[in-house]
């Protein structure tokens, strides 16, 4: 009977040693697993930060391209506005210069027509020349003013849809 008890004790000691070894092995496996998990998390975080950095760099490049395009459009709009202002002021300046020249021509023509030294026929001819010149200049001013108003009317209507009258009546 003693031998059976001793065998059971030996077996119990062996079981304790096995359990102890299994616990140590389990701790080592847990330690290795946690190291491997930390390493994997670090690699994934590194790759994720690289992906995020690459995405941010691409987004910055796209934003710079958009800003450059916007700057080019702003420059074009500035030149377009300057050209529109020039085209608007050119007909106005033409009409104003025409009125200026008519008034100067009128004064110079009257002085020229009255300086005939008593010759009636020379005075009549000069007055006829002055009146016909004034008629031509007046017609030129009329045509210039008409052209300016039609140009302004065209610019004013640009971009605005001109619906037929029958469409306006249906509303």
XYZ file of N, CA and C in Angstrom:
513
model
N 0.783 -1.164 0.000
C 0.000 0.000 0.000
C 0.856 1.274 0.000
N 1.933 1.181 0.580
C 2.825 2.315 0.627
C 3.317 2.617 -0.781
N 3.565 1.633 -1.490
C 4.054 1.865 -2.834
C 2.989 2.539 -3.686
N 1.739 2.265 -3.465
C 0.681 2.917 -4.239
C 0.587 4.383 -3.845
N 0.794 4.685 -2.564
C 0.737 6.056 -2.091
C 1.939 6.824 -2.645
N 3.102 6.155 -2.615
C 4.285 6.805 -3.141
C 4.128 7.071 -4.638
N 3.565 6.127 -5.308
C 3.336 6.322 -6.747
C 2.381 7.479 -6.987
N 1.364 7.594 -6.189
C 0.421 8.686 -6.341
C 1.111 10.027 -6.033
N 1.991 10.009 -5.006
C 2.718 11.231 -4.676
C 3.673 11.603 -5.811
N 4.376 10.599 -6.339
C 5.260 10.852 -7.470
C 4.472 11.404 -8.659
N 3.348 10.792 -8.892
C 2.528 11.247 -10.010
C 2.020 12.670 -9.750
N 1.677 12.977 -8.474
C 1.220 14.316 -8.124
C 2.358 15.310 -8.301
N 3.595 14.903 -7.873
C 4.755 15.790 -8.057
C 5.019 16.037 -9.553
N 4.900 14.984 -10.320
C 5.101 15.116 -11.759
C 4.025 16.033 -12.362
N 2.804 15.883 -11.895
C 1.707 16.739 -12.389
C 1.962 18.208 -12.017
N 2.486 18.436 -10.757
C 2.796 19.804 -10.344
C 3.899 20.391 -11.220
N 4.946 19.578 -11.450
C 6.048 20.044 -12.286
C 5.551 20.324 -13.709
N 4.722 19.441 -14.225
C 4.161 19.636 -15.567
C 3.299 20.892 -15.617
N 2.469 21.092 -14.558
C 1.608 22.261 -14.497
C 2.462 23.527 -14.394
N 3.525 23.458 -13.590
C 4.414 24.594 -13.447
C 5.089 24.913 -14.782
N 5.586 23.870 -15.455
C 6.216 24.064 -16.772
C 5.197 24.624 -17.781
N 3.977 24.119 -17.723
C 2.932 24.595 -18.632
C 2.625 26.058 -18.351
N 2.601 26.469 -17.076
C 2.358 27.864 -16.711
C 3.473 28.763 -17.213
N 4.752 28.297 -17.045
C 5.886 29.086 -17.520
C 5.818 29.220 -19.045
N 5.514 28.097 -19.714
C 5.408 28.122 -21.184
C 4.274 29.057 -21.613
N 3.164 29.016 -20.874
C 2.031 29.886 -21.192
C 2.421 31.347 -21.022
N 3.173 31.681 -19.970
C 3.623 33.052 -19.764
C 4.547 33.498 -20.896
N 5.482 32.583 -21.307
C 6.371 32.908 -22.419
C 5.572 33.146 -23.695
N 4.583 32.300 -23.943
C 3.756 32.462 -25.154
C 2.975 33.765 -25.096
N 2.446 34.096 -23.922
C 1.723 35.363 -23.785
C 2.660 36.548 -24.032
N 3.889 36.468 -23.487
C 4.861 37.532 -23.670
C 5.229 37.674 -25.141
N 5.488 36.555 -25.822
C 5.797 36.589 -27.257
C 4.614 37.124 -28.060
N 3.431 36.681 -27.713
C 2.236 37.143 -28.430
C 2.059 38.648 -28.256
N 2.250 39.148 -27.032
C 2.093 40.586 -26.818
C 3.176 41.366 -27.569
N 4.418 40.825 -27.627
C 5.474 41.482 -28.395
C 5.138 41.500 -29.886
N 4.657 40.352 -30.365
C 4.301 40.281 -31.787
C 3.125 41.202 -32.096
N 2.175 41.287 -31.191
C 1.020 42.174 -31.387
C 1.493 43.630 -31.389
N 2.373 43.986 -30.439
C 2.904 45.344 -30.400
C 3.675 45.669 -31.679
N 4.456 44.700 -32.147
C 5.225 44.892 -33.381
C 4.284 45.073 -34.574
N 3.242 44.244 -34.653
C 2.279 44.343 -35.753
C 1.524 45.669 -35.698
N 1.129 46.073 -34.489
C 0.422 47.351 -34.339
C 1.341 48.500 -34.758
N 2.610 48.439 -34.372
C 3.565 49.471 -34.775
C 3.731 49.526 -36.283
N 3.837 48.356 -36.923
C 3.977 48.322 -38.381
C 2.725 48.866 -39.061
N 1.575 48.448 -38.554
C 0.307 48.926 -39.144
C 0.175 50.433 -38.946
N 0.521 50.920 -37.756
C 0.446 52.363 -37.508
C 1.414 53.112 -38.418
N 2.616 52.547 -38.605
C 3.574 53.175 -39.506
C 3.073 53.217 -40.929
N 2.512 52.095 -41.387
C 1.962 52.057 -42.745
C 0.770 53.004 -42.874
N -0.062 53.038 -41.843
C -1.230 53.934 -41.883
C -0.781 55.392 -41.922
N 0.244 55.719 -41.128
C 0.720 57.106 -41.159
C 1.331 57.441 -42.511
N 2.000 56.465 -43.142
C 2.547 56.703 -44.481
C 1.421 56.918 -45.481
N 0.366 56.096 -45.377
C -0.777 56.250 -46.283
C -1.443 57.601 -46.070
N -1.616 57.982 -44.811
C -2.247 59.270 -44.505
C -1.371 60.413 -44.999
N -0.047 60.288 -44.797
C 0.870 61.323 -45.265
C 0.815 61.445 -46.783
N 0.785 60.304 -47.477
C 0.696 60.327 -48.939
C -0.626 60.951 -49.387
N -1.722 60.617 -48.697
C -3.022 61.197 -49.048
C -3.029 62.703 -48.823
N -2.435 63.135 -47.716
C -2.367 64.579 -47.455
C -1.500 65.290 -48.479
N -0.399 64.655 -48.879
C 0.468 65.271 -49.897
C -0.277 65.395 -51.221
N -1.011 64.349 -51.598
C -1.786 64.406 -52.842
C -2.872 65.478 -52.757
N -3.531 65.576 -51.602
C -4.571 66.599 -51.427
C -3.962 67.998 -51.490
N -2.780 68.177 -50.911
C -2.109 69.479 -50.982
C -1.749 69.828 -52.422
N -1.279 68.851 -53.187
C -0.952 69.106 -54.594
C -2.199 69.514 -55.371
N -3.304 68.802 -55.122
C -4.553 69.157 -55.808
C -5.010 70.555 -55.400
N -4.869 70.881 -54.119
C -5.262 72.216 -53.654
C -4.388 73.291 -54.293
N -3.086 73.020 -54.421
C -2.205 73.991 -55.072
C -2.574 74.168 -56.539
N -2.919 73.068 -57.221
C -3.356 73.179 -58.617
C -4.634 73.988 -58.734
N -5.559 73.760 -57.820
C -6.823 74.508 -57.835
C -6.564 75.984 -57.566
N -5.679 76.282 -56.601
C -5.368 77.678 -56.300
C -4.669 78.346 -57.475
N -3.783 77.621 -58.158
C -3.110 78.188 -59.334
C -4.124 78.460 -60.440
N -5.051 77.511 -60.657
C -6.100 77.722 -61.664
C -6.987 78.895 -61.311
N -7.314 79.036 -60.036
C -8.129 80.163 -59.598
C -7.395 81.478 -59.816
N -6.086 81.482 -59.546
C -5.305 82.704 -59.769
C -5.274 83.056 -61.254
N -5.127 82.021 -62.120
C -5.144 82.298 -63.561
C -6.496 82.856 -63.979
N -7.588 82.282 -63.440
C -8.921 82.806 -63.768
C -9.097 84.229 -63.278
N -8.572 84.529 -62.091
C -8.677 85.889 -61.569
C -7.911 86.852 -62.462
N -6.727 86.434 -62.932
C -5.963 87.295 -63.847
C -6.736 87.524 -65.130
N -7.321 86.454 -65.663
C -8.103 86.600 -66.896
C -9.294 87.511 -66.676
N -9.957 87.374 -65.533
C -11.100 88.231 -65.256
C -10.672 89.684 -65.105
N -9.485 89.895 -64.524
C -8.984 91.259 -64.386
C -8.744 91.876 -65.755
N -8.085 91.121 -66.649
C -7.848 91.634 -67.991
C -9.150 91.791 -68.752
N -10.084 90.881 -68.528
C -11.390 90.995 -69.185
C -12.124 92.248 -68.709
N -12.052 92.517 -67.415
C -12.693 93.729 -66.883
C -12.032 94.984 -67.433
N -10.691 94.956 -67.535
C -9.985 96.117 -68.094
C -10.360 96.324 -69.553
N -10.452 95.230 -70.314
C -10.837 95.343 -71.724
C -12.275 95.840 -71.852
N -13.168 95.355 -71.006
C -14.554 95.823 -71.042
C -14.634 97.312 -70.712
N -13.851 97.734 -69.729
C -13.859 99.144 -69.382
C -13.323 99.982 -70.546
N -12.261 99.505 -71.188
C -11.705 100.221 -72.335
C -12.727 100.290 -73.460
N -13.388 99.147 -73.738
C -14.373 99.129 -74.817
C -15.596 99.970 -74.480
N -15.867 100.148 -73.210
C -16.981 101.005 -72.822
C -16.605 102.476 -72.944
N -15.392 102.807 -72.541
C -14.981 104.208 -72.555
C -14.599 104.702 -73.944
N -14.191 103.790 -74.832
C -13.771 104.206 -76.167
C -14.895 104.885 -76.950
N -16.099 104.307 -77.042
C -17.167 105.022 -77.760
C -17.570 106.330 -77.074
N -17.560 106.330 -75.758
C -17.908 107.555 -75.039
C -16.863 108.637 -75.331
N -15.595 108.254 -75.301
C -14.534 109.215 -75.604
C -14.634 109.702 -77.041
N -15.029 108.807 -77.943
C -15.192 109.205 -79.342
C -16.292 110.247 -79.484
N -17.409 110.043 -78.826
C -18.523 110.998 -78.905
C -18.139 112.322 -78.255
N -17.474 112.258 -77.099
C -17.059 113.492 -76.419
C -16.055 114.258 -77.279
N -15.081 113.527 -77.852
C -14.112 114.186 -78.730
C -14.803 114.768 -79.956
N -15.823 114.091 -80.455
C -16.582 114.621 -81.594
C -17.275 115.919 -81.252
N -17.918 115.988 -80.089
C -18.564 117.237 -79.672
C -17.530 118.342 -79.494
N -16.390 117.990 -78.933
C -15.312 118.969 -78.761
C -14.860 119.516 -80.111
N -14.682 118.616 -81.072
C -14.229 119.039 -82.401
C -15.299 119.846 -83.122
N -16.575 119.502 -82.913
C -17.649 120.271 -83.539
C -17.659 121.691 -83.001
N -17.547 121.827 -81.681
C -17.570 123.180 -81.121
C -16.337 123.967 -81.574
N -15.185 123.330 -81.608
C -13.985 124.025 -82.087
C -14.126 124.363 -83.570
N -14.654 123.424 -84.334
C -14.873 123.685 -85.761
C -15.881 124.781 -86.000
N -16.908 124.830 -85.157
C -17.927 125.868 -85.291
C -17.301 127.251 -85.080
N -16.526 127.403 -84.013
C -15.888 128.699 -83.764
C -14.873 129.052 -84.846
N -14.059 128.053 -85.210
C -13.054 128.322 -86.252
C -13.730 128.579 -87.597
N -14.809 127.858 -87.900
C -15.529 128.039 -89.166
C -16.201 129.393 -89.248
N -16.818 129.821 -88.144
C -17.462 131.146 -88.138
C -16.407 132.224 -88.335
N -15.286 132.091 -87.672
C -14.223 133.082 -87.846
C -13.704 133.067 -89.286
N -13.535 131.871 -89.841
C -13.035 131.745 -91.215
C -14.055 132.305 -92.218
N -15.354 132.025 -91.981
C -16.394 132.467 -92.908
C -16.600 133.980 -92.852
N -16.367 134.569 -91.700
C -16.579 136.024 -91.598
C -15.363 136.819 -92.038
N -14.241 136.224 -92.218
C -13.018 136.926 -92.614
C -12.880 136.892 -94.141
N -13.704 137.706 -94.811
C -13.727 137.689 -96.278
C -13.282 139.017 -96.886
N -12.959 139.977 -96.120
C -12.521 141.298 -96.581
C -13.520 141.949 -97.542
N -14.800 141.832 -97.221
C -15.829 142.512 -97.990
C -16.302 141.774 -99.221
N -15.782 140.628 -99.559
C -16.232 139.899 -100.740
C -17.469 139.088 -100.380
N -18.602 139.430 -101.001
C -19.871 138.791 -100.675
C -19.875 137.339 -101.121
N -19.441 137.103 -102.355
C -19.469 135.742 -102.873
C -18.515 134.820 -102.112
N -17.392 135.332 -101.702
C -16.462 134.528 -100.903
C -17.092 134.205 -99.552
N -17.789 135.170 -98.977
C -18.483 134.936 -97.705
C -19.578 133.903 -97.853
N -20.363 134.006 -98.963
C -21.441 133.022 -99.173
C -20.849 131.635 -99.368
N -19.805 131.529 -100.143
C -19.175 130.221 -100.377
C -18.599 129.628 -99.105
N -17.967 130.498 -98.306
C -17.404 129.985 -97.052
C -18.502 129.570 -96.080
N -19.603 130.338 -96.025
C -20.714 129.950 -95.144
C -21.344 128.659 -95.625
N -21.502 128.481 -96.925
C -22.039 127.219 -97.442
C -21.101 126.049 -97.109
N -19.808 126.260 -97.238
C -18.840 125.213 -96.898
C -18.896 124.876 -95.405
N -19.054 125.941 -94.587
C -19.120 125.703 -93.153
C -20.409 124.979 -92.767
N -21.517 125.341 -93.347
C -22.800 124.696 -93.031
C -22.787 123.243 -93.489
N -22.256 122.981 -94.688
C -22.202 121.593 -95.147
C -21.239 120.773 -94.275
N -20.136 121.369 -93.868
C -19.223 120.675 -92.957
C -19.876 120.376 -91.632
N -20.644 121.343 -91.105
C -21.366 121.113 -89.852
C -22.425 120.023 -90.007
N -23.076 119.986 -91.165
C -24.069 118.923 -91.407
C -23.400 117.550 -91.407
N -22.265 117.449 -92.063
C -21.542 116.174 -92.109
C -21.085 115.771 -90.707
N -20.539 116.722 -89.957
C -20.066 116.422 -88.604
C -21.235 116.052 -87.697
N -22.358 116.758 -87.852
C -23.536 116.440 -87.040
C -24.034 115.034 -87.341
N -24.071 114.686 -88.644
C -24.473 113.326 -88.987
C -23.478 112.309 -88.421
N -22.200 112.627 -88.463
C -21.186 111.736 -87.885
C -21.396 111.539 -86.403
N -21.706 112.636 -85.701
C -21.990 112.516 -84.269
C -23.252 111.709 -84.017
N -24.276 111.920 -84.841
C -25.506 111.149 -84.718
C -25.224 109.666 -84.928
N -24.464 109.337 -85.975
C -24.139 107.927 -86.253
C -23.296 107.342 -85.124
N -22.347 108.120 -84.596
C -21.525 107.629 -83.490
C -22.341 107.388 -82.234
N -23.263 108.312 -81.930
C -24.118 108.146 -80.755
C -25.039 106.944 -80.928
N -25.567 106.781 -82.137
C -26.443 105.635 -82.410
C -25.667 104.331 -82.265
N -24.444 104.305 -82.801
C -23.620 103.101 -82.693
C -23.289 102.806 -81.231
N -22.999 103.849 -80.454
C -22.681 103.661 -79.036
C -23.871 103.103 -78.283
N -25.054 103.641 -78.527
C -26.240 103.134 -77.821
C -26.557 101.711 -78.226
N -26.380 101.367 -79.507
C -26.633 99.973 -79.910
C -25.601 99.035 -79.302
N -24.354 99.503 -79.174
C -23.314 98.689 -78.552
C -23.615 98.456 -77.079
N -24.031 99.504 -76.383
C -24.386 99.370 -74.970
C -25.596 98.462 -74.813
N -26.568 98.577 -75.707
C -27.749 97.713 -75.640
C -27.357 96.257 -75.881
N -26.419 96.021 -76.781
C -25.956 94.657 -77.024
C -25.245 94.117 -75.805
N -24.380 94.927 -75.186
C -23.673 94.477 -73.993
C -24.638 94.249 -72.840
N -25.636 95.111 -72.736
C -26.599 94.987 -71.650
C -27.400 93.697 -71.777
N -27.719 93.309 -72.994
C -28.504 92.093 -73.208
C -27.663 90.840 -73.282
N -26.342 90.948 -73.244
C -25.484 89.765 -73.364
C -25.678 88.858 -72.160
N -25.882 87.576 -72.425
C -26.026 86.603 -71.361
C -27.436 86.481 -70.828
N -28.306 87.355 -71.207
C -29.675 87.304 -70.728
C -30.536 86.645 -71.802
N -31.284 85.616 -71.450
C -32.118 84.977 -72.461
C -33.248 85.897 -72.904
N -33.448 85.958 -74.192
C -34.522 86.773 -74.746
C -35.642 85.835 -75.176
N -36.623 85.694 -74.334
C -37.710 84.776 -74.631
C -38.693 85.441 -75.596
N -39.319 84.649 -76.435
C -40.369 85.212 -77.302
C -41.544 85.701 -76.460
N -42.311 86.599 -77.041
C -43.439 87.171 -76.296
C -44.470 86.120 -75.906
N -44.679 85.118 -76.771
C -45.703 84.124 -76.453
C -45.318 83.308 -75.234
N -44.036 83.177 -74.929
C -43.637 82.447 -73.724
C -43.893 83.286 -72.489
N -43.708 84.583 -72.581
C -43.952 85.449 -71.435
C -45.426 85.473 -71.073
N -46.291 85.378 -72.099
C -47.728 85.459 -71.850
C -48.248 84.197 -71.181
N -47.602 83.044 -71.372
C -48.095 81.790 -70.774
C -47.886 81.757 -69.273
N -46.965 82.520 -68.766
C -46.688 82.472 -67.334
C -47.796 83.068 -66.602
